Amino acid sequence: MKEFNINLQLFGAGDVVLGTEGEINTNNGNVNTYADGSGLSPEMRTYYSDYLIDNAEPALVHDRFAQKHTIPHGNGKSIQFRKYDPLPKITDPIAEGVTPTGQTINMGTVNATVAQYGGYVELTDLLIMTAIDNNLCMATKLLGSQAGRTLDTISREVLVGGTNVQFGEGKVSSRSQIVGGDADESKNCYLTVDAIRRAVRFLKNQNAEKIDGAYVAIIHPDCAYDLMSDPAWKYPHQYADPAAIFEGEIGKIEGVRFIESTEAKVFHAEDLASNVRTLTVAGEVSNSDSVTFKTDANVKAGALVGREVLIGGKKYYVGANTENTLTLTTDSTKSTPASVSCAADTVIYPGEAGACGVDVYATLIFGENAYGTTSLKDGGLEHIVKQLGSAGSSDPLNQRATVGWKATKVTVRLVEAFMIRIETAASLA
């Protein structure tokens, strides 16, 4: 590896030299200063910028199959994605010697406005002077991971907001009805091959184009466990050339290639109280919007406002609460009082996920050009280093340096019909 002198007074007195094996050597000789004041040579700025991106990209699972557009400089904050309508069938024969009427391509556009995201860490002069490790490298690695997971989550939340949703194999009709962990296995809504087959049928009927010969799914490891035991499951080496295997790809079934990620969406309902997950109805309730619960739960007044709860399998919204009562409405606008009837000792579950508060997993399946996002380079992701003393009078003793990242990003769903999510429970959740 080529040696580079860096002025990072980030690392204490004197120069910092990256040795041939990547070790850090302190040299108390001359201090190099670069014209842009960054303290990094152009080569090292490129190195650390690429290092940040290299650590960010593996986490960008939800961006990997998007239609990507770069963010042009000086053209405002709007970015335009394109989608094309298929050409109609031609069922009339061509007349002999007559040139038929030409066709036009219909291109639709989707405009989106980018937003900025970013984070940084602060390194003190004492840490820099006394630490053994290369703090700039370590900070850049950690920030790259943070940037990747952050940008991936932004895309994920857009995708799971799609309008096409399938609840398991279709035996329930809402997220709050999804069952997991029941002693009666027939009630559990785990991910099955039949659920995948139904989703594929939907995409085929929408004429969604495949990606390298297959649809792609992003799946959580908990759901992958339930699916991989099927005898029809194939591992990547059984159907793909090693060079063509997607990073994170774990297998294929029913014409869908699966990418596993712990960042796949999980709908989780937080506990209703700081000391217990659920509440218990104190006495019988008959056609009332007010429910009293037992006071063994540590609930603060107003703490549950806006939360969703399940009582007797029905979903309600909390419009107000005291330390032992809930005032419920039928929707999130809190405008229509609920009418609740239930017996004493009925369990009140958090309602943002599945039945009895069970976690619900979203497995996304999509075809080509289903969504679009911005690319990382060319203005998408930036690595920023501020050396000790660069803050001027706000850091009079040269005690603080920072390393950070900033990204400009937006993700949009382009063709709703080309994607679907399957919501299920997981057997080992």
Coordinates of N, CA, C and O in Angstrom, one line a residue, residues 170-311:
G170 N -53.8 -15.7 3.0 CA -55.1 -15.1 2.8 C -56.2 -15.5 3.7 O -57.4 -15.2 3.5
K171 N -55.9 -16.3 4.8 CA -56.9 -16.7 5.7 C -57.4 -15.7 6.7 O -58.3 -15.8 7.4
V172 N -56.6 -14.5 6.8 CA -57.0 -13.4 7.6 C -57.0 -12.2 6.7 O -56.4 -12.2 5.6
S173 N -57.6 -11.1 7.1 CA -57.8 -9.9 6.2 C -57.1 -8.7 6.8 O -57.3 -7.6 6.2
S174 N -56.4 -8.7 7.9 CA -55.8 -7.6 8.4 C -54.6 -8.0 9.3 O -54.4 -9.1 9.7
R175 N -53.7 -7.0 9.5 CA -52.5 -7.3 10.2 C -52.8 -7.7 11.7 O -52.1 -8.6 12.2
S176 N -53.8 -7.1 12.3 CA -54.1 -7.3 13.7 C -54.7 -8.7 13.9 O -54.8 -9.2 15.0
Q177 N -55.0 -9.4 12.8 CA -55.6 -10.8 12.9 C -54.5 -11.9 12.7 O -54.8 -13.0 12.9
I178 N -53.3 -11.5 12.4 CA -52.2 -12.4 12.2 C -51.8 -13.1 13.5 O -51.5 -12.5 14.4
V179 N -51.9 -14.4 13.5 CA -51.6 -15.2 14.7 C -50.3 -15.9 14.6 O -49.8 -16.4 13.5
G180 N -49.6 -16.0 15.7 CA -48.3 -16.7 15.8 C -48.1 -17.2 17.2 O -48.6 -16.6 18.2
G181 N -47.6 -18.4 17.3 CA -47.4 -19.0 18.6 C -48.6 -19.7 19.2 O -48.5 -20.1 20.4
D182 N -49.6 -19.9 18.5 CA -50.8 -20.6 19.0 C -50.6 -22.1 19.1 O -50.0 -22.7 18.2
A183 N -51.1 -22.7 20.1 CA -51.0 -24.2 20.2 C -51.7 -24.9 19.1 O -51.3 -26.0 18.7
D184 N -52.7 -24.3 18.5 CA -53.4 -24.8 17.4 C -52.7 -24.4 16.1 O -52.8 -23.2 15.7
E185 N -51.9 -25.2 15.6 CA -51.0 -24.8 14.4 C -51.8 -24.3 13.2 O -51.3 -23.5 12.4
S186 N -53.0 -24.7 13.1 CA -53.8 -24.3 12.0 C -54.2 -22.8 12.0 O -54.5 -22.2 11.0
K187 N -54.0 -22.2 13.2 CA -54.4 -20.8 13.3 C -53.2 -19.9 13.0 O -53.3 -18.7 12.8
N188 N -52.0 -20.5 13.1 CA -50.8 -19.7 12.9 C -50.6 -19.2 11.5 O -50.8 -20.0 10.5
C189 N -50.1 -18.0 11.3 CA -49.9 -17.4 10.0 C -48.4 -17.2 9.7 O -47.9 -16.1 9.8
Y190 N -47.8 -18.3 9.4 CA -46.4 -18.3 9.1 C -46.2 -18.2 7.6 O -47.1 -18.6 6.8
L191 N -45.0 -17.9 7.2 CA -44.7 -17.8 5.7 C -44.6 -19.2 5.1 O -43.8 -20.0 5.7
T192 N -45.3 -19.4 4.1 CA -45.4 -20.7 3.4 C -45.1 -20.6 2.0 O -45.2 -19.5 1.4
V193 N -44.8 -21.7 1.3 CA -44.7 -21.7 -0.1 C -45.9 -21.3 -0.8 O -45.9 -20.6 -1.9
D194 N -47.1 -21.7 -0.3 CA -48.3 -21.3 -0.9 C -48.5 -19.7 -0.9 O -49.0 -19.1 -1.8
A195 N -48.1 -19.1 0.2 CA -48.1 -17.7 0.3 C -47.2 -17.0 -0.8 O -47.6 -16.0 -1.4
I196 N -46.1 -17.6 -1.0 CA -45.2 -17.1 -2.1 C -45.8 -17.3 -3.4 O -45.8 -16.4 -4.3
R197 N -46.4 -18.5 -3.6 CA -47.0 -18.8 -4.9 C -48.2 -17.8 -5.2 O -48.3 -17.4 -6.4
R198 N -48.9 -17.4 -4.2 CA -50.0 -16.5 -4.4 C -49.5 -15.1 -4.8 O -50.0 -14.4 -5.6
A199 N -48.4 -14.7 -4.1 CA -47.8 -13.4 -4.5 C -47.2 -13.4 -5.9 O -47.4 -12.4 -6.6
V200 N -46.6 -14.5 -6.3 CA -46.1 -14.6 -7.7 C -47.2 -14.5 -8.7 O -47.1 -13.9 -9.7
R201 N -48.3 -15.2 -8.4 CA -49.5 -15.1 -9.3 C -49.9 -13.7 -9.4 O -50.2 -13.2 -10.6
F202 N -49.9 -12.9 -8.4 CA -50.3 -11.5 -8.5 C -49.4 -10.7 -9.4 O -49.9 -10.0 -10.3
L203 N -48.1 -10.9 -9.2 CA -47.1 -10.2 -10.0 C -47.2 -10.6 -11.5 O -47.1 -9.7 -12.4
K204 N -47.4 -11.9 -11.8 CA -47.5 -12.3 -13.1 C -48.8 -11.7 -13.8 O -48.7 -11.3 -15.0
N205 N -49.9 -11.7 -13.1 CA -51.1 -11.1 -13.6 C -51.0 -9.6 -13.9 O -51.7 -9.0 -14.7
Q206 N -50.0 -8.9 -13.2 CA -49.8 -7.5 -13.5 C -48.7 -7.3 -14.5 O -48.3 -6.2 -14.8
N207 N -48.2 -8.4 -15.1 CA -47.2 -8.3 -16.2 C -45.9 -7.7 -15.6 O -45.2 -7.0 -16.4
A208 N -45.6 -7.9 -14.4 CA -44.4 -7.4 -13.8 C -43.2 -8.1 -14.4 O -43.2 -9.4 -14.4
E209 N -42.2 -7.4 -14.9 CA -41.0 -8.1 -15.5 C -40.1 -8.6 -14.4 O -40.0 -8.0 -13.3
K210 N -39.4 -9.7 -14.7 CA -38.5 -10.3 -13.7 C -37.2 -9.6 -13.7 O -36.8 -8.9 -14.7
I211 N -36.4 -9.8 -12.7 CA -35.0 -9.3 -12.6 C -34.1 -10.5 -12.8 O -34.0 -11.4 -11.9
D212 N -33.3 -10.5 -13.9 CA -32.4 -11.6 -14.1 C -33.2 -13.0 -14.1 O -32.7 -13.9 -13.5
G213 N -34.4 -13.0 -14.6 CA -35.1 -14.3 -14.7 C -35.9 -14.7 -13.6 O -36.5 -15.8 -13.5
A214 N -36.0 -13.8 -12.6 CA -36.8 -14.2 -11.4 C -37.3 -12.9 -10.7 O -36.8 -11.8 -10.9
Y215 N -38.3 -13.1 -9.9 CA -38.7 -12.0 -9.0 C -37.8 -12.0 -7.8 O -37.1 -13.0 -7.5
V216 N -37.7 -10.9 -7.1 CA -36.8 -10.8 -6.0 C -37.6 -10.5 -4.7 O -38.6 -9.8 -4.7
A217 N -37.2 -11.2 -3.6 CA -37.8 -11.0 -2.3 C -36.8 -10.6 -1.3 O -35.6 -11.0 -1.3
I218 N -37.1 -9.7 -0.4 CA -36.3 -9.3 0.7 C -37.0 -9.9 2.0 O -38.2 -9.6 2.2
I219 N -36.3 -10.8 2.7 CA -36.9 -11.6 3.7 C -36.1 -11.5 5.0 O -34.9 -11.4 5.0
H220 N -36.8 -11.5 6.1 CA -36.1 -11.5 7.5 C -35.7 -13.0 7.8 O -36.3 -13.9 7.4
P221 N -34.5 -13.1 8.5 CA -34.1 -14.5 8.8 C -35.1 -15.3 9.6 O -35.2 -16.5 9.4
D222 N -36.0 -14.7 10.4 CA -37.0 -15.5 11.1 C -38.0 -16.1 10.2 O -38.5 -17.2 10.4
C223 N -38.3 -15.4 9.1 CA -39.3 -15.9 8.1 C -38.6 -16.9 7.2 O -39.2 -17.9 6.7
A224 N -37.3 -16.6 6.9 CA -36.5 -17.5 6.0 C -36.5 -18.9 6.6 O -36.5 -19.9 6.0
Y225 N -36.4 -19.0 8.0 CA -36.3 -20.3 8.7 C -37.6 -21.1 8.4 O -37.5 -22.3 8.2
D226 N -38.7 -20.4 8.3 CA -40.0 -21.1 8.1 C -40.1 -21.6 6.7 O -40.8 -22.6 6.4
L227 N -39.4 -21.0 5.8 CA -39.6 -21.3 4.3 C -38.5 -22.3 3.8 O -38.8 -23.1 3.0
M228 N -37.4 -22.3 4.4 CA -36.3 -23.1 3.9 C -36.4 -24.6 4.1 O -35.6 -25.3 3.5
S229 N -37.3 -25.0 5.0 CA -37.5 -26.4 5.2 C -38.3 -27.1 4.2 O -38.4 -28.3 4.1
D230 N -38.9 -26.3 3.3 CA -39.7 -26.9 2.2 C -38.8 -27.7 1.2 O -37.7 -27.2 0.8
P231 N -39.2 -28.9 0.8 CA -38.3 -29.7 -0.1 C -38.1 -29.0 -1.5 O -37.1 -29.4 -2.2
A232 N -39.0 -28.1 -1.8 CA -38.8 -27.4 -3.1 C -37.8 -26.3 -3.1 O -37.4 -25.7 -4.1
W233 N -37.3 -26.0 -1.9 CA -36.3 -24.9 -1.7 C -35.0 -25.2 -2.4 O -34.5 -26.4 -2.3
K234 N -34.4 -24.3 -3.1 CA -33.1 -24.5 -3.8 C -32.1 -23.5 -3.3 O -32.5 -22.3 -3.1
Y235 N -30.9 -23.9 -3.0 CA -29.9 -23.0 -2.6 C -29.2 -22.4 -3.8 O -29.2 -23.0 -4.9
P236 N -28.5 -21.3 -3.7 CA -28.0 -20.5 -4.8 C -27.1 -21.4 -5.7 O -27.2 -21.3 -7.0
H237 N -26.3 -22.2 -5.2 CA -25.3 -23.0 -6.0 C -26.1 -24.0 -6.9 O -25.5 -24.6 -7.8
Q238 N -27.4 -24.3 -6.6 CA -28.2 -25.2 -7.3 C -28.8 -24.6 -8.6 O -29.3 -25.3 -9.4
Y239 N -28.8 -23.3 -8.7 CA -29.5 -22.7 -9.9 C -28.7 -21.5 -10.5 O -29.1 -21.0 -11.5
A240 N -27.6 -21.0 -9.8 CA -27.0 -19.8 -10.3 C -25.5 -20.0 -10.4 O -24.9 -20.7 -9.5
D241 N -24.9 -19.3 -11.4 CA -23.4 -19.2 -11.4 C -23.0 -18.4 -10.2 O -23.6 -17.4 -9.9
P242 N -21.9 -18.8 -9.6 CA -21.4 -18.1 -8.4 C -21.3 -16.6 -8.6 O -21.5 -15.8 -7.7
A243 N -20.8 -16.2 -9.8 CA -20.6 -14.8 -10.1 C -22.0 -14.0 -10.2 O -22.0 -12.8 -10.2
A244 N -23.1 -14.7 -10.4 CA -24.4 -14.1 -10.6 C -25.2 -14.1 -9.3 O -26.4 -13.6 -9.4
I245 N -24.7 -14.6 -8.3 CA -25.5 -14.6 -7.0 C -25.5 -13.3 -6.3 O -24.4 -12.6 -6.2
F246 N -26.6 -12.8 -6.0 CA -26.7 -11.5 -5.3 C -26.1 -11.6 -3.9 O -26.2 -12.6 -3.3
E247 N -25.6 -10.5 -3.4 CA -25.1 -10.5 -2.1 C -26.2 -10.7 -1.1 O -27.3 -10.0 -1.2
G248 N -26.1 -11.6 -0.2 CA -27.1 -11.9 0.8 C -28.2 -12.9 0.3 O -29.1 -13.2 1.0
E249 N -28.0 -13.4 -1.0 CA -29.0 -14.3 -1.5 C -28.9 -15.7 -0.8 O -27.8 -16.2 -0.7
I250 N -30.0 -16.2 -0.4 CA -30.0 -17.5 0.4 C -30.7 -18.6 -0.4 O -30.5 -19.8 0.0
G251 N -31.5 -18.3 -1.4 CA -32.1 -19.4 -2.1 C -33.3 -18.9 -3.0 O -33.5 -17.7 -3.2
K252 N -33.9 -19.9 -3.6 CA -35.0 -19.7 -4.6 C -36.1 -20.7 -4.4 O -35.9 -21.9 -4.2
I253 N -37.3 -20.2 -4.6 CA -38.5 -21.1 -4.6 C -39.6 -20.4 -5.4 O -39.8 -19.1 -5.3
E254 N -40.3 -21.1 -6.2 CA -41.5 -20.6 -6.9 C -41.1 -19.4 -7.8 O -41.9 -18.4 -8.0
G255 N -39.9 -19.4 -8.4 CA -39.5 -18.4 -9.3 C -39.1 -17.1 -8.6 O -39.0 -16.0 -9.2
V256 N -38.8 -17.1 -7.2 CA -38.4 -16.0 -6.5 C -37.1 -16.2 -5.8 O -36.9 -17.2 -5.2
R257 N -36.2 -15.2 -6.0 CA -34.8 -15.3 -5.4 C -34.9 -14.5 -4.1 O -35.3 -13.3 -4.1
F258 N -34.4 -15.0 -3.0 CA -34.6 -14.4 -1.7 C -33.3 -13.8 -1.2 O -32.2 -14.5 -1.2
I259 N -33.4 -12.5 -0.8 CA -32.2 -11.8 -0.2 C -32.6 -11.7 1.3 O -33.6 -11.1 1.7
E260 N -31.7 -12.2 2.1 CA -32.0 -12.2 3.6 C -31.4 -10.9 4.2 O -30.2 -10.5 3.9
S261 N -32.1 -10.3 5.1 CA -31.6 -9.1 5.8 C -32.3 -8.9 7.1 O -33.6 -9.0 7.2
T262 N -31.6 -8.7 8.2 CA -32.2 -8.4 9.5 C -32.9 -7.0 9.4 O -33.6 -6.7 10.4
E263 N -32.7 -6.2 8.4 CA -33.3 -4.9 8.2 C -34.7 -5.0 7.5 O -35.3 -4.0 7.3
A264 N -35.1 -6.2 7.2 CA -36.4 -6.4 6.6 C -37.4 -5.9 7.7 O -37.2 -6.1 8.9
K265 N -38.5 -5.4 7.2 CA -39.5 -4.7 8.1 C -40.1 -5.7 9.1 O -40.6 -6.7 8.7
V266 N -40.1 -5.3 10.3 CA -40.9 -6.0 11.4 C -41.8 -5.0 12.0 O -41.3 -4.0 12.6
F267 N -43.1 -5.3 12.0 CA -44.1 -4.4 12.7 C -44.1 -4.9 14.2 O -44.6 -6.0 14.5
H268 N -43.6 -4.1 15.1 CA -43.5 -4.5 16.5 C -44.3 -3.5 17.3 O -44.2 -2.3 17.1
A269 N -45.1 -4.0 18.2 CA -45.9 -3.2 19.1 C -45.2 -3.0 20.4 O -44.9 -4.0 21.1
E270 N -44.9 -1.8 20.8 CA -44.3 -1.6 22.1 C -45.2 -2.0 23.3 O -46.4 -2.0 23.2
D271 N -44.6 -2.2 24.4 CA -45.3 -2.6 25.6 C -46.2 -1.4 26.0 O -46.0 -0.2 25.8
L272 N -47.4 -1.8 26.6 CA -48.3 -0.8 27.0 C -48.0 -0.1 28.3 O -48.5 1.0 28.7
A273 N -47.1 -0.7 29.1 CA -46.6 -0.1 30.3 C -45.1 -0.4 30.5 O -44.6 -1.3 29.9
S274 N -44.5 0.4 31.4 CA -43.1 0.2 31.6 C -42.7 -1.1 32.3 O -41.6 -1.6 32.2
N275 N -43.7 -1.7 33.0 CA -43.4 -2.9 33.8 C -44.2 -4.1 33.3 O -43.9 -5.2 33.7
V276 N -45.1 -4.0 32.4 CA -45.8 -5.1 31.8 C -46.1 -4.8 30.3 O -46.2 -3.7 29.9
R277 N -46.3 -5.9 29.6 CA -46.6 -5.7 28.1 C -48.0 -5.4 27.9 O -48.4 -4.6 27.0
T278 N -48.9 -6.1 28.6 CA -50.4 -5.9 28.4 C -51.1 -5.4 29.6 O -50.5 -5.3 30.7
L279 N -52.3 -5.0 29.5 CA -53.2 -4.5 30.6 C -54.3 -5.5 30.7 O -54.6 -6.3 29.8
T280 N -55.0 -5.4 31.9 CA -56.1 -6.3 32.2 C -57.3 -5.5 32.6 O -57.2 -4.6 33.5
V281 N -58.4 -5.8 31.9 CA -59.7 -5.1 32.2 C -60.1 -5.4 33.7 O -60.1 -6.5 34.1
A282 N -60.4 -4.3 34.4 CA -60.7 -4.5 35.9 C -62.1 -5.0 36.1 O -62.3 -5.8 37.0
G283 N -63.1 -4.6 35.3 CA -64.4 -5.0 35.5 C -65.2 -5.1 34.2 O -64.7 -4.6 33.1
E284 N -66.3 -5.7 34.2 CA -67.1 -5.9 32.9 C -67.4 -4.5 32.3 O -67.8 -3.6 33.0
V285 N -67.3 -4.5 31.0 CA -67.6 -3.3 30.2 C -68.7 -3.5 29.3 O -68.7 -4.6 28.6
S286 N -69.7 -2.6 29.2 CA -70.9 -2.8 28.3 C -71.1 -1.6 27.5 O -71.5 -0.5 28.1
N287 N -70.9 -1.7 26.2 CA -71.2 -0.6 25.3 C -70.7 0.8 25.8 O -71.4 1.8 25.9
S288 N -69.4 0.8 26.1 CA -68.8 2.1 26.6 C -67.5 2.4 25.9 O -66.8 1.5 25.4
D289 N -67.2 3.7 25.9 CA -65.9 4.1 25.3 C -64.8 4.2 26.3 O -63.7 4.5 26.0
S290 N -65.1 3.9 27.6 CA -64.2 4.0 28.6 C -63.9 2.6 29.3 O -64.9 1.9 29.6
V291 N -62.7 2.2 29.4 CA -62.3 0.9 29.9 C -61.4 1.1 31.1 O -60.3 1.8 30.9
T292 N -61.7 0.5 32.3 CA -60.8 0.6 33.4 C -60.0 -0.6 33.5 O -60.5 -1.7 33.3
F293 N -58.7 -0.4 33.7 CA -57.8 -1.6 33.8 C -57.2 -1.6 35.2 O -57.1 -0.6 35.9
K294 N -56.7 -2.8 35.5 CA -56.1 -3.0 36.9 C -54.9 -2.2 37.1 O -54.1 -2.0 36.2
T295 N -54.7 -1.7 38.3 CA -53.6 -0.7 38.6 C -52.3 -1.3 38.9 O -51.4 -0.6 39.3
D296 N -52.1 -2.6 38.6 CA -50.7 -3.2 38.8 C -49.8 -2.7 37.7 O -48.6 -3.0 37.7
A297 N -50.3 -2.1 36.6 CA -49.5 -1.6 35.5 C -49.1 -0.2 35.8 O -49.8 0.6 36.3
N298 N -47.9 0.1 35.4 CA -47.3 1.4 35.6 C -47.5 2.3 34.4 O -46.7 2.3 33.5
V299 N -48.7 2.9 34.3 CA -49.1 3.7 33.2 C -49.3 5.2 33.6 O -50.0 5.5 34.6
K300 N -48.6 6.1 32.9 CA -48.7 7.5 33.2 C -49.9 8.1 32.4 O -50.2 7.7 31.3
A301 N -50.5 9.1 33.0 CA -51.6 9.8 32.3 C -51.2 10.3 31.0 O -50.1 11.0 30.9
G302 N -51.9 10.0 29.9 CA -51.6 10.6 28.6 C -50.5 9.8 27.8 O -50.3 10.1 26.6
A303 N -49.9 8.8 28.5 CA -48.8 8.1 27.8 C -49.2 7.2 26.7 O -48.4 6.9 25.8
L304 N -50.5 6.8 26.7 CA -51.0 5.9 25.6 C -51.8 6.6 24.5 O -52.3 5.9 23.6
V305 N -51.9 7.9 24.6 CA -52.7 8.6 23.6 C -52.1 8.4 22.2 O -50.9 8.5 22.0
G306 N -53.0 8.0 21.3 CA -52.5 7.7 19.9 C -52.1 6.2 19.7 O -52.0 5.8 18.5
R307 N -52.0 5.5 20.7 CA -51.7 4.0 20.6 C -52.9 3.2 20.1 O -54.0 3.6 20.3
E308 N -52.6 2.1 19.5 CA -53.6 1.1 19.1 C -53.6 0.0 20.1 O -52.6 -0.4 20.5
V309 N -54.8 -0.5 20.4 CA -54.9 -1.6 21.4 C -55.9 -2.6 20.8 O -56.8 -2.3 20.0
L310 N -55.8 -3.9 21.2 CA -56.7 -4.9 20.9 C -57.4 -5.4 22.1 O -56.8 -5.8 23.1
I311 N -58.7 -5.4 22.1 CA -59.5 -5.8 23.2 C -60.6 -6.8 22.6 O -61.4 -6.5 21.8

